[in-house]
Each structure stands twice: as structure tokens, then as C-alpha cells.
């Protein structure tokens, strides 16, 4: 049995709230047209018990895999719990995957069944689901899935709840988390119930979370941070979790939840900033913030407009947070704590400490975590008690991910200062060498490049070229504006000035030859970004590498690329 106290494991937490807070609202689910459905802890437990009994009725071997393909919703979390209560292992899939990837994961994991939930692109995904795989739909599933598969509510209505308090040992496998990955096919990261419990223990010593808190769940629950912070944070503390309905209703969803704890990825923090600037130009906002009394009123109004006026703890992660972005939010009174971690260590590695000026780093390690820098490669390596068992059915890749003395290889380059603060400087494999024989680390340059108000995402590339190139994707507002020749010329002048200011901060071999502007969106659907908005560098190479030399030879500071 694991050293973790049994009452801290996931199922035991459900039984705790079922007994001690049965009438407390646990989950709030938007149902469309402004309507919501609340679930109390008693209702959650009852539905989980009924679904667990249904899953057990199939007679699968203990430890069998059951998959979940859905956007975040109340039934996603209840499905996870039902799978565990039935004695099985959950396999969450990102709700934006291509059919080939869906089929590969379902086959590789040997999943016995699939929950087909709330999805935007089900018609495109459906070919990836084997025709003989038992499937269950949710009340918010696409119409075709509701028609094709037996529904959650019907199953719960006809099935008696599982009795007693079935438990799982801490050392048992809880889930396979297939990494989204920026290259190659995803790998199934194996984590135990004890891993989650230990990570929550360590996390709560740095993140102030309790039963009075509210969170909005909108980043994919298939991602390790959302799974840890929202699902397992909810089970540990008994807090109230709200779900987002859609991108179109996101502002209203935030206003409904008024989250006290809020996590977002850098790309969305940038979009929030751009939304504010769209309503109030940066120069005017800065001027007002500098005026006593008025500045305080403006800060409150901006935070209320974002739905973050009651946020006591804000965090960013999954990709580097530009320093200028962190400073901008600090001026508004919202201090974003930057976290760092991986699926392989349950995202429990580093986070900046509230109230301390640690911007530009990802802070010190959590309690119980060790870190070091490989002297030869500069790679960040770490240890904690929530490290993966390995990759499912991939013993060689599992072995490669650890050093001979048992430290996890992160693949990230970094430095550790005298205060023990870690600074991420790039990926070990992202470094590229220019034609002049000099190495370039793209991440720090990208942090500067993305801060232009018209830029939504960017990549710095250029292996074997004389100088690196910056490729930027415009946001939707900028794309709409550049249809006008005068607006396009104005943006080109602005980007030229932006390039000049960036290059002034870089060493000669790092300075960008030009900025290449693309107006075609980089999306999950066209496979340029991962579900957590990381740009896939290999896809950028596939799409644009044939143009690099002509862009360099053009002599232009801003190059427009139509596709």
C-alpha cells in the first residue's frame, strides 16, 4: 500500500463529500441558452455509482481501459470517477484530435469502451472510432452520437447504484494520459492514484485552495494541469467547479463563475490583454493607471470586465509567459504565478511564489521536488514522488526519459540561480544553428515577438540561414483590418518598428532578418498547434521551409505570406 493516507485518494474523497456535504453544489454545467444544471455531491455520487455498476456489468478484467472523448463538462468528471469505481483505468482523449490519432490511442490503449461527449467536430472524428467499440453518449453530445449510442441518463435510470465504498490501492494505475506532443504520435503516460494524491499535497502548500473556492474549467481536462488543478483539486477541497459552454459564451461563463483561482495558457492571457486594448488603447490605459485614485478604479473595472475581480490566485503555464505580459497584468493588480511541469511529473515541478518578485523565472521547486541542470547539455532534470511509471507499452522510450540515476529528463534547457529559481531558456532540441555556425535559442526571442498587439502566435526559425526569421500569425482583428491597403501599410510600419526594437536587444547572430506575416490561422484542426496552444515546430517546417531562402533574399523587413 502506498505511503499516502488512504483518505486522500480520489475515490475516498468522493465518498467523503457524499457523506459530509451531500447537498452542497459541486458542479455547475451550462446547458445552452443561458440555462445551467447544478449537481450536488449526493447527485454526483449517485450518478457515478450507477455508471460504475453499468461498466462493471460488462465483466471486463480489472484494470481494463475505458476512454473519454469530450470537451469539459460535468459528465467528463463523473465518467472518470465511474471508471475508477468500477475498477478500470481511464484514458482521456483531447476533444480536437484527428480521427487517425483517436484510432491510434484507442487501439494502443486497448480501450474496452468510449464515452462520446460534448464535441464540436464529431463528424470528422467518428471515423476514428471502431464500429464495434461500445460507446456511451452524454446529454450534451452531438445529435448523431445521442442517436447512435445509449445515453448517460438512460443508463443511470435503469441501473441500480453500486453499493458500499469500493476503493483502489494508491499504487494502482489510475489513468493513461496521452501527451499532445509537438512531434510524433502521443505516448501514454502512466500515473497512479498515489501520484495524484502526493502531487495535491505538495501543490496545496504553494497554491491556496479550499472548499470556498470557485474554478472555471475550460482548458482540456485531458491535459495534465486541468486534470490536477481542477478535477483533483475539486476532489481534495470540495470547491465549486463551473464549466465553460463555448468560446462564444466564454466571457459570460467567466462572469457566472467569478473564479477565485484561475489558470490559463499564455496565448489566452495575450488574447485577454488584446481584448482590453481593443476597448482602451494602451497609451490611455497606462496614463489612467498612473493617476492616484483613478488608477484604482480603472483596475477594478478592467478586472470586473474580465470576470477576474475575485481572483485570489492566477497562474500561467504550458508554455513560457512573456515577461512584458506578466508585468502588464501586475500593473492591473493581477499577479500571475508562472508554473512549470510536464505530464510525466503531473505538472508538479516549479511555480513562482505569491507576493515575491520572481518574474522571468518559473520559481523554486515545490516542497519534495529536486532539480538540477545537466552540465553538458544544460537540460533541466528533476525528481518528485509523482513521476510517471513510464510510457504504456513503450519500455525503451520509458528508459530513455530517465537518467541512469533516476532523474526525469525534461528536454528543457534552463539555469538555476542562487535563490533556487529556475529560468527556462528553451528546448534542448529546439536550438538551431545558423549558416554562420552560431546557435540560436528561439524561445526568448519569441517572448518578445508575440508582444505586438496584432500578433497571436509566432515562431523563430532559420537553421542554416544567415540570420533567423520570425514568422507571426495575425489575430482575427488584424486579419480583418489588413484587407484595407492603408491599414496594411500601417501595420507593416508598426511591425518594422517592432522588429527594430527586438533586434536592438539581441546579440548579432540572434537578430531577425525579417518578420514573415501569415494570415491563415494556425489551429488544432490544421495540426499546427497542440490542444494547449503550443506551436508544432515540425509542422511550421513542413509548411514554410521551402520559402525560407526566398524570404531571406527578398531584403524586406516585413514579408507577407498568403498561405
Coordinates of C-alpha atoms in Angstrom, one line a residue:
X1 CA 0.0 0.0 0.0
X2 CA 1.2 3.5 -0.8
X3 CA 2.5 5.8 2.0
X4 CA -0.2 8.3 1.0
X5 CA -3.0 8.4 3.6
X6 CA -5.9 6.3 2.0
X7 CA -8.5 9.0 2.7
X8 CA -6.6 11.4 0.3
X9 CA -7.0 9.1 -2.7
X10 CA -9.6 10.2 -5.4
X11 CA -12.5 7.8 -4.7
X12 CA -12.2 8.2 -1.0
X13 CA -12.6 12.0 -1.4
X14 CA -15.8 11.4 -3.4
X15 CA -17.2 9.3 -0.5
X16 CA -16.1 11.9 2.0
X17 CA -18.1 14.7 0.3
X18 CA -21.0 12.3 -0.4
X19 CA -21.3 11.8 3.4
X20 CA -20.3 15.2 4.8
X21 CA -21.7 17.7 2.2
X22 CA -24.4 15.9 0.2
X23 CA -26.5 19.0 -0.5
X24 CA -23.6 21.3 -1.4
X25 CA -23.4 22.2 -5.1
X26 CA -20.3 20.6 -6.6
X27 CA -20.6 21.3 -10.3
X28 CA -22.4 23.8 -12.5
X29 CA -23.0 22.9 -16.1
X30 CA -24.2 25.3 -18.8
X31 CA -27.0 23.6 -20.8
X32 CA -27.4 26.2 -23.6
X33 CA -29.5 29.4 -24.0
X34 CA -28.3 30.6 -20.6
X35 CA -29.7 27.7 -18.7
X36 CA -27.5 25.8 -16.2
X37 CA -27.7 22.5 -14.3
X38 CA -26.3 22.2 -10.8
X39 CA -25.1 18.9 -9.4
X40 CA -24.8 18.4 -5.6
X41 CA -22.2 16.0 -4.2
X42 CA -25.0 13.5 -3.5
X43 CA -26.2 13.7 -7.1
X44 CA -22.6 13.3 -8.4
X45 CA -22.0 10.2 -6.2
X46 CA -25.3 8.7 -7.2
X47 CA -24.7 9.0 -10.9
X48 CA -21.1 7.8 -10.6
X49 CA -22.3 4.7 -8.7
X50 CA -24.9 3.9 -11.3
X51 CA -22.5 4.3 -14.2
X52 CA -19.8 2.3 -12.4
X53 CA -22.3 -0.5 -11.9
X54 CA -23.1 -0.4 -15.7
X55 CA -19.4 -0.6 -16.6
X56 CA -18.8 -3.5 -14.2
X57 CA -21.7 -5.4 -15.8
X58 CA -19.6 -5.9 -18.9
X59 CA -17.3 -8.2 -17.0
X60 CA -14.1 -6.7 -18.2
X61 CA -10.9 -7.6 -16.4
X62 CA -9.9 -5.3 -13.5
X63 CA -7.5 -2.6 -14.8
X64 CA -9.1 -2.6 -18.3
X65 CA -9.1 0.8 -20.1
X66 CA -12.1 3.0 -20.7
X67 CA -11.7 6.1 -22.8
X68 CA -13.3 9.6 -22.6
X69 CA -13.6 11.8 -25.7
X70 CA -15.3 15.1 -24.8
X71 CA -14.9 18.7 -24.1
X72 CA -15.0 19.6 -20.4
X73 CA -18.4 19.1 -18.7
X74 CA -19.8 17.6 -15.5
X75 CA -20.2 14.1 -17.1
X76 CA -16.5 14.1 -18.0
X77 CA -15.5 14.2 -14.4
X78 CA -18.3 11.8 -13.4
X79 CA -17.1 9.4 -16.1
X80 CA -13.6 9.4 -14.7
X81 CA -14.8 8.6 -11.2
X82 CA -17.2 5.9 -12.5
X83 CA -14.3 4.2 -14.4
X84 CA -12.2 4.2 -11.3
X85 CA -15.1 3.0 -9.1
X86 CA -15.7 0.1 -11.5
X87 CA -12.0 -1.0 -11.1
X88 CA -10.8 0.3 -14.5
X89 CA -8.2 2.8 -15.9
X90 CA -9.4 6.0 -17.6
X91 CA -7.9 7.1 -21.0
X92 CA -8.9 10.8 -21.7
X93 CA -8.6 12.0 -25.3
X94 CA -8.3 15.6 -26.4
X95 CA -11.6 16.7 -27.9
X96 CA -9.9 18.1 -31.0
X97 CA -7.9 15.1 -32.2
X98 CA -7.8 13.9 -35.8
X99 CA -9.5 10.5 -36.5
X100 CA -6.2 8.8 -37.1
X101 CA -4.9 9.8 -33.7
X102 CA -8.2 8.8 -32.0
X103 CA -8.0 5.3 -33.6
X104 CA -4.3 5.0 -32.7
X105 CA -4.9 5.8 -29.0
X106 CA -8.0 3.6 -28.7
X107 CA -6.1 0.8 -30.3
X108 CA -2.8 1.3 -28.4
X109 CA -4.6 1.6 -25.0
X110 CA -6.9 -1.4 -25.8
X111 CA -9.9 0.6 -24.6
X112 CA -13.0 -1.5 -23.9
X113 CA -15.4 1.4 -24.3
X114 CA -15.7 5.1 -25.1
X115 CA -17.6 8.0 -23.6
X116 CA -18.5 10.2 -26.6
X117 CA -19.3 13.5 -25.0
X118 CA -19.7 17.2 -25.8
X119 CA -17.8 17.8 -29.1
X120 CA -17.7 20.4 -31.9
X121 CA -16.3 18.2 -34.7
X122 CA -17.8 14.8 -34.1
X123 CA -18.5 14.0 -37.8
X124 CA -14.8 14.4 -38.6
X125 CA -13.7 12.3 -35.5
X126 CA -16.2 9.5 -35.8
X127 CA -14.2 7.5 -38.5
X128 CA -11.5 7.1 -35.8
X129 CA -13.9 5.1 -33.5
X130 CA -14.0 1.4 -34.3
X131 CA -17.6 0.4 -35.2
X132 CA -17.7 -2.4 -32.7
X133 CA -16.5 -0.4 -29.7
X134 CA -19.2 0.1 -27.1
X135 CA -19.9 3.9 -26.7
X136 CA -22.0 6.0 -24.3
X137 CA -23.3 9.5 -25.1
X138 CA -23.8 12.5 -22.7
X139 CA -26.9 14.8 -22.6
X140 CA -24.8 17.4 -24.5
X141 CA -23.3 15.0 -27.1
X142 CA -23.8 15.7 -30.8
X143 CA -27.2 14.6 -32.1
X144 CA -25.6 11.8 -34.1
X145 CA -23.9 10.4 -31.0
X146 CA -27.1 10.6 -29.0
X147 CA -29.0 8.8 -31.8
X148 CA -26.3 6.1 -32.2
X149 CA -25.3 5.3 -28.6
X150 CA -27.2 4.7 -25.4
X151 CA -27.2 7.8 -23.3
X152 CA -25.9 8.6 -19.8
X153 CA -29.2 9.4 -18.3
X154 CA -31.0 6.3 -19.7
X155 CA -28.2 4.1 -18.3
X156 CA -28.4 5.8 -14.9
X157 CA -32.2 5.5 -14.8
X158 CA -32.2 1.7 -15.4
X159 CA -29.1 0.8 -13.4
X160 CA -29.0 0.4 -9.6
X161 CA -26.1 2.3 -7.9
X162 CA -23.1 0.3 -6.9
X163 CA -23.2 -0.2 -3.1
X164 CA -20.5 0.3 -0.5
X165 CA -17.3 2.2 -0.9
X166 CA -15.1 0.3 -3.5
X167 CA -11.6 1.6 -3.2
X168 CA -8.4 1.5 -5.3
X169 CA -5.0 1.0 -3.9
X170 CA -2.7 4.0 -4.1
X171 CA -0.2 2.1 -6.2
X172 CA -2.8 1.0 -8.8
X173 CA -2.7 2.6 -12.2
X174 CA -5.4 5.3 -12.4
X175 CA -5.0 6.7 -15.9
X176 CA -3.1 6.9 -19.2
X177 CA -2.5 10.5 -20.2
X178 CA -1.6 10.6 -23.8
X179 CA 0.7 13.5 -24.3
X180 CA -0.3 16.0 -27.0
X181 CA 3.3 16.4 -28.1
X182 CA 4.7 18.8 -30.6
X183 CA 6.2 16.0 -32.6
X184 CA 5.3 12.4 -33.3
X185 CA 2.4 10.2 -32.1
X186 CA 1.3 10.7 -28.5
X187 CA 2.7 8.4 -25.8
X188 CA 0.5 7.1 -22.9
X189 CA 1.9 8.4 -19.6
X190 CA 1.1 6.0 -16.7
X191 CA 0.1 7.6 -13.4
X192 CA -1.2 6.0 -10.1
X193 CA -3.8 7.2 -7.6
X194 CA -0.9 7.9 -5.1
X195 CA 0.8 10.1 -7.7
X196 CA -2.2 12.4 -7.8
X197 CA -2.6 12.4 -4.0
X198 CA 1.1 13.3 -3.4
X199 CA 1.0 16.0 -6.1
X200 CA -2.1 17.6 -4.5
X201 CA -0.3 17.5 -1.1
X202 CA 2.7 19.3 -2.5
X203 CA 0.6 21.7 -4.6
X204 CA -1.6 22.9 -1.8
X205 CA 1.5 24.1 0.1
X206 CA 2.0 26.6 -2.6
X207 CA -1.4 27.2 -4.1
X208 CA -4.0 28.4 -1.6
X209 CA -7.1 26.3 -2.4
X210 CA -10.0 25.4 -0.2
X211 CA -13.7 24.4 -0.2
X212 CA -14.8 28.1 -0.6
X213 CA -13.1 28.5 -3.9
X214 CA -14.5 28.6 -7.4
X215 CA -12.9 27.5 -10.6
X216 CA -13.9 27.7 -14.3
X217 CA -13.0 24.5 -16.2
X218 CA -12.3 25.3 -19.8
X219 CA -8.8 24.1 -20.8
X220 CA -9.0 20.4 -21.9
X221 CA -9.4 18.0 -18.9
X222 CA -7.3 15.6 -21.0
X223 CA -4.3 18.0 -20.2
X224 CA -2.4 17.3 -17.0
X225 CA -2.7 20.8 -15.4
X226 CA -6.5 20.9 -15.8
X227 CA -6.8 17.4 -14.5
X228 CA -4.6 18.1 -11.5
X229 CA -5.8 21.6 -10.6
X230 CA -9.5 21.3 -11.4
X231 CA -10.5 17.7 -11.1
X232 CA -8.2 16.6 -8.3
X233 CA -8.2 20.0 -6.6
X234 CA -12.1 19.7 -6.6
X235 CA -12.0 16.2 -5.1
X236 CA -9.5 17.2 -2.4
X237 CA -11.1 20.5 -1.3
X238 CA -14.7 20.2 -2.2
X239 CA -14.7 23.5 -4.1
X240 CA -17.3 24.5 -6.7
X241 CA -16.4 23.9 -10.3
X242 CA -18.1 25.7 -13.2
X243 CA -17.8 24.7 -16.8
X244 CA -17.5 26.9 -19.9
X245 CA -20.0 26.4 -22.6
X246 CA -18.2 27.6 -25.7
X247 CA -15.8 30.2 -27.0
X248 CA -18.7 32.5 -27.8
X249 CA -20.0 32.4 -24.3
X250 CA -16.6 32.4 -22.5
X251 CA -17.0 35.9 -21.2
X252 CA -20.4 35.1 -19.8
X253 CA -19.1 31.8 -18.4
X254 CA -16.3 33.7 -16.5
X255 CA -18.8 36.2 -15.2
X256 CA -21.0 33.4 -13.9
X257 CA -18.2 31.6 -12.1
X258 CA -16.2 34.6 -10.9
X259 CA -13.3 32.2 -10.2
X260 CA -11.2 32.7 -7.2
X261 CA -8.4 30.5 -8.8
X262 CA -7.8 30.9 -12.5
X263 CA -5.2 29.2 -14.7
X264 CA -4.7 30.0 -18.4
X265 CA -2.1 29.4 -21.1
X266 CA 0.0 32.3 -22.4
X267 CA -1.9 32.6 -25.7
X268 CA -5.2 33.2 -23.8
X269 CA -3.6 35.7 -21.4
X270 CA -2.4 37.6 -24.5
X271 CA -5.9 37.4 -26.0
X272 CA -7.4 38.9 -22.8
X273 CA -4.9 41.7 -23.0
X274 CA -5.7 42.4 -26.6
X275 CA -9.4 42.5 -25.7
X276 CA -8.8 45.2 -23.2
X277 CA -6.6 47.1 -25.6
X278 CA -9.3 46.9 -28.2
X279 CA -11.6 48.8 -25.8
X280 CA -9.0 51.1 -24.4
X281 CA -5.7 51.9 -26.3
X282 CA -2.6 51.0 -24.3
X283 CA -1.3 54.6 -24.0
X284 CA -4.6 55.7 -22.5
X285 CA -4.8 52.8 -20.1
X286 CA -1.2 53.4 -18.9
X287 CA -1.9 57.1 -18.4
X288 CA -5.0 56.3 -16.3
X289 CA -3.3 53.6 -14.3
X290 CA -0.7 56.2 -13.3
X291 CA -3.2 58.6 -11.8
X292 CA -3.9 58.1 -8.0
X293 CA -7.4 57.0 -7.1
X294 CA -8.5 56.9 -10.8
X295 CA -5.9 54.1 -11.4
X296 CA -7.5 52.0 -8.7
X297 CA -11.0 52.5 -10.2
X298 CA -9.7 51.5 -13.6
X299 CA -8.0 48.4 -12.3
X300 CA -11.3 47.2 -10.7
X301 CA -13.3 47.9 -13.8
X302 CA -10.8 46.0 -16.0
X303 CA -10.7 43.1 -13.7
X304 CA -14.5 43.0 -13.4
X305 CA -14.8 43.2 -17.2
X306 CA -12.6 40.1 -17.4
X307 CA -14.5 38.3 -14.7
X308 CA -11.4 38.1 -12.6
X309 CA -12.2 40.7 -9.9
X310 CA -12.5 38.0 -7.2
X311 CA -9.4 36.0 -8.4
X312 CA -7.0 35.5 -5.5
X313 CA -4.6 33.2 -7.3
X314 CA -3.8 33.4 -11.0
X315 CA -1.4 31.1 -12.8
X316 CA 0.0 30.6 -16.3
X317 CA 1.9 27.7 -17.8
X318 CA 2.1 25.0 -20.5
X319 CA 4.4 27.4 -22.5
X320 CA 6.6 30.3 -21.5
X321 CA 4.9 33.5 -20.3
X322 CA 6.4 36.7 -21.8
X323 CA 7.9 38.9 -19.1
X324 CA 6.2 42.0 -20.6
X325 CA 2.8 40.2 -20.3
X326 CA 3.4 39.4 -16.7
X327 CA 4.4 43.0 -16.0
X328 CA 1.3 44.3 -17.7
X329 CA -1.0 42.2 -15.6
X330 CA 0.9 43.2 -12.4
X331 CA 0.1 46.9 -13.2
X332 CA -3.6 45.9 -13.2
X333 CA -3.1 44.3 -9.8
X334 CA -3.3 40.7 -11.0
X335 CA 0.0 38.9 -10.2
X336 CA 0.2 35.8 -12.4
X337 CA 2.2 32.9 -10.9
X338 CA 4.1 31.1 -13.6
X339 CA 4.2 27.3 -13.3
X340 CA 6.3 24.7 -14.9
X341 CA 5.9 20.9 -15.2
X342 CA 5.2 18.0 -17.5
X343 CA 2.7 15.3 -18.0
X344 CA 5.4 12.9 -16.9
X345 CA 5.7 14.6 -13.4
X346 CA 2.0 15.5 -13.1
X347 CA 3.0 19.2 -13.6
X348 CA 4.4 19.2 -10.1
X349 CA 7.8 20.8 -10.6
X350 CA 8.1 24.6 -10.1
X351 CA 5.9 27.6 -9.6
X352 CA 6.6 31.2 -8.6
X353 CA 5.7 32.2 -5.1
X354 CA 2.8 34.7 -4.5
X355 CA 4.0 38.1 -3.3
X356 CA 7.6 37.7 -4.4
X357 CA 9.1 39.2 -7.5
X358 CA 10.2 36.2 -9.4
X359 CA 9.1 37.2 -12.8
X360 CA 11.1 35.8 -15.7
X361 CA 11.6 32.6 -13.8
X362 CA 9.2 29.7 -13.0
X363 CA 10.1 30.0 -9.4
X364 CA 11.6 27.4 -7.0
X365 CA 10.7 23.8 -6.8
X366 CA 7.6 22.6 -4.9
X367 CA 8.3 21.0 -1.5
X368 CA 9.6 17.5 -2.0
X369 CA 10.9 18.2 -5.5
X370 CA 14.6 18.1 -6.5
X371 CA 16.1 19.7 -9.6
X372 CA 19.4 20.0 -11.3
X373 CA 21.0 21.1 -14.6
X374 CA 22.9 18.7 -16.7
X375 CA 26.4 20.3 -17.0
X376 CA 26.9 19.0 -20.6
X377 CA 23.6 19.8 -22.3
X378 CA 22.1 22.4 -19.9
X379 CA 19.0 20.2 -19.6
X380 CA 16.7 20.6 -16.6
X381 CA 16.3 17.3 -14.8
X382 CA 14.1 16.7 -11.8
X383 CA 12.7 14.2 -9.3
X384 CA 9.5 14.0 -7.3
X385 CA 7.2 11.4 -5.8
X386 CA 4.6 11.8 -8.6
X387 CA 6.8 10.8 -11.5
X388 CA 5.2 8.5 -14.1
X389 CA 5.6 4.8 -14.0
X390 CA 6.6 5.1 -17.7
X391 CA 5.0 5.1 -21.1
X392 CA 2.4 2.4 -21.7
X393 CA 3.9 -0.4 -23.8
X394 CA 7.0 1.7 -24.5
X395 CA 9.8 0.3 -22.3
X396 CA 12.6 1.7 -24.4
X397 CA 11.1 5.2 -24.6
X398 CA 10.4 5.0 -20.8
X399 CA 14.0 4.2 -20.1
X400 CA 15.2 7.0 -22.4
X401 CA 13.2 9.5 -20.4
X402 CA 15.2 8.9 -17.2
X403 CA 18.9 9.3 -16.5
X404 CA 20.9 6.3 -15.2
X405 CA 20.5 7.6 -11.6
X406 CA 16.7 8.0 -11.9
X407 CA 16.2 11.7 -12.7
X408 CA 13.5 12.7 -15.2
X409 CA 14.8 14.3 -18.4
X410 CA 12.6 17.3 -19.2
X411 CA 14.0 18.1 -22.6
X412 CA 14.1 21.8 -21.5
X413 CA 17.2 23.9 -21.1
X414 CA 17.5 26.2 -18.1
X415 CA 19.5 27.8 -15.4
X416 CA 19.1 27.8 -11.6
X417 CA 20.1 31.0 -9.7
X418 CA 21.5 31.4 -6.2
X419 CA 17.9 31.7 -4.8
X420 CA 17.0 28.4 -6.4
X421 CA 14.8 30.0 -9.0
X422 CA 14.6 28.1 -12.4
X423 CA 14.7 30.0 -15.6
X424 CA 13.7 28.1 -18.8
X425 CA 15.8 29.2 -21.7
X426 CA 14.4 26.9 -24.4
X427 CA 14.2 23.3 -25.6
X428 CA 17.3 21.1 -25.8
X429 CA 16.2 20.1 -29.3
X430 CA 14.8 23.5 -30.3
X431 CA 18.2 25.1 -30.6
X432 CA 19.2 25.6 -34.2
X433 CA 22.5 26.7 -35.9
X434 CA 22.5 29.4 -38.4
X435 CA 24.7 29.4 -41.5
X436 CA 27.3 31.3 -39.6
X437 CA 27.7 28.4 -37.2
X438 CA 26.1 30.1 -34.2
X439 CA 23.4 28.5 -32.1
X440 CA 20.1 30.4 -31.6
X441 CA 17.6 29.7 -28.7
X442 CA 14.2 30.7 -30.2
X443 CA 12.0 30.8 -27.0
X444 CA 13.3 34.1 -25.5
X445 CA 13.1 35.9 -28.9
X446 CA 9.5 34.5 -29.4
X447 CA 8.6 36.0 -26.0
X448 CA 9.4 39.4 -27.4
X449 CA 7.9 38.9 -30.9
X450 CA 4.5 37.9 -29.6
X451 CA 4.0 41.1 -27.6
X452 CA 2.9 43.1 -30.7
X453 CA -0.8 43.8 -30.4
X454 CA -1.6 42.3 -33.8
X455 CA 0.3 39.0 -33.2
X456 CA -1.5 36.0 -31.8
X457 CA 1.3 33.4 -32.2
X458 CA 4.8 33.2 -33.5
X459 CA 7.8 31.0 -34.3
X460 CA 11.5 31.9 -34.6
X461 CA 13.3 29.6 -37.1
X462 CA 16.1 29.5 -39.7
X463 CA 18.5 26.6 -39.4
X464 CA 21.4 27.1 -41.8
X465 CA 20.2 30.6 -42.9
X466 CA 22.4 33.7 -42.4
X467 CA 20.1 35.1 -39.8
X468 CA 16.9 33.7 -38.0
X469 CA 13.4 34.5 -39.3
X470 CA 10.4 35.4 -37.3
X471 CA 7.1 34.0 -38.5
X472 CA 4.0 35.6 -37.0
X473 CA 0.3 34.7 -37.2
X474 CA -2.0 37.7 -37.0
X475 CA -5.0 37.7 -34.7
X476 CA -8.5 37.8 -36.2
X477 CA -8.9 41.6 -35.7
X478 CA -5.7 42.3 -37.5
X479 CA -6.5 39.9 -40.4
X480 CA -9.8 41.8 -40.9
X481 CA -8.1 45.2 -40.9
X482 CA -5.3 44.4 -43.4
X483 CA -7.8 43.9 -46.2
X484 CA -7.6 47.8 -46.4
X485 CA -4.3 48.8 -48.2
X486 CA -3.8 51.8 -45.8
X487 CA -4.3 49.6 -42.7
X488 CA -1.9 47.0 -44.1
X489 CA 0.8 49.7 -44.7
X490 CA 0.3 51.0 -41.2
X491 CA 0.6 47.5 -39.7
X492 CA 3.8 46.9 -41.8
X493 CA 5.3 50.1 -40.4
X494 CA 4.4 49.0 -36.9
X495 CA 5.9 45.6 -37.4
X496 CA 9.1 47.1 -38.9
X497 CA 9.5 49.2 -35.8
X498 CA 8.8 46.2 -33.6
X499 CA 11.5 44.2 -35.4
X500 CA 14.0 47.0 -34.9
X501 CA 13.3 47.3 -31.2
X502 CA 13.6 43.5 -30.7
X503 CA 16.9 43.3 -32.7
X504 CA 18.3 46.1 -30.5
X505 CA 18.1 43.7 -27.5
X506 CA 19.7 40.7 -29.3
X507 CA 23.2 39.5 -30.0
X508 CA 24.2 40.0 -33.6
X509 CA 23.8 36.3 -34.5
X510 CA 20.3 36.2 -33.0
X511 CA 18.9 39.3 -34.8
X512 CA 16.0 38.6 -37.0
X513 CA 16.4 39.0 -40.8
X514 CA 12.7 39.8 -41.2
X515 CA 9.2 39.2 -39.9
X516 CA 7.0 37.0 -42.1
X517 CA 3.3 37.6 -41.7
X518 CA 0.8 34.8 -42.2
X519 CA -2.9 35.5 -42.2
X520 CA -4.0 31.9 -42.3
X521 CA -4.9 30.8 -38.7
X522 CA -2.8 28.1 -37.0
X523 CA -5.3 25.8 -35.4
X524 CA -5.6 22.4 -33.8
X525 CA -7.7 21.4 -36.8
X526 CA -4.9 22.1 -39.3
X527 CA -2.4 20.5 -36.9
X528 CA -0.1 23.5 -36.5
X529 CA -0.8 23.8 -32.7
X530 CA -1.4 21.4 -29.9
X531 CA -4.6 21.5 -27.8
X532 CA -2.7 23.6 -25.3
X533 CA -1.8 26.1 -28.0
X534 CA 1.9 25.2 -28.4
X535 CA 3.1 25.6 -32.0
X536 CA 4.3 22.4 -33.6
X537 CA 7.7 23.4 -35.0
X538 CA 7.9 20.4 -37.3
X539 CA 4.6 21.5 -38.9
X540 CA 6.0 25.0 -39.4
X541 CA 8.9 23.5 -41.2
X542 CA 6.6 21.4 -43.4
X543 CA 4.5 24.4 -44.3
X544 CA 7.1 27.1 -44.8
X545 CA 10.7 25.8 -45.1
X546 CA 10.6 25.9 -48.9
X547 CA 10.1 29.7 -48.6
X548 CA 13.0 30.5 -46.2
X549 CA 15.7 31.3 -48.7
X550 CA 13.4 33.5 -50.8
X551 CA 12.2 35.4 -47.7
X552 CA 15.9 35.9 -46.7
X553 CA 16.9 37.0 -50.2
X554 CA 14.0 39.5 -50.5
X555 CA 15.7 42.1 -48.4
X556 CA 12.3 43.1 -46.9
X557 CA 11.9 43.7 -43.2
X558 CA 8.2 42.5 -43.4
X559 CA 7.2 39.7 -45.8
X560 CA 3.6 38.8 -46.4
X561 CA 2.8 35.2 -46.9
X562 CA -0.7 34.3 -48.2
X563 CA -0.8 30.7 -47.2

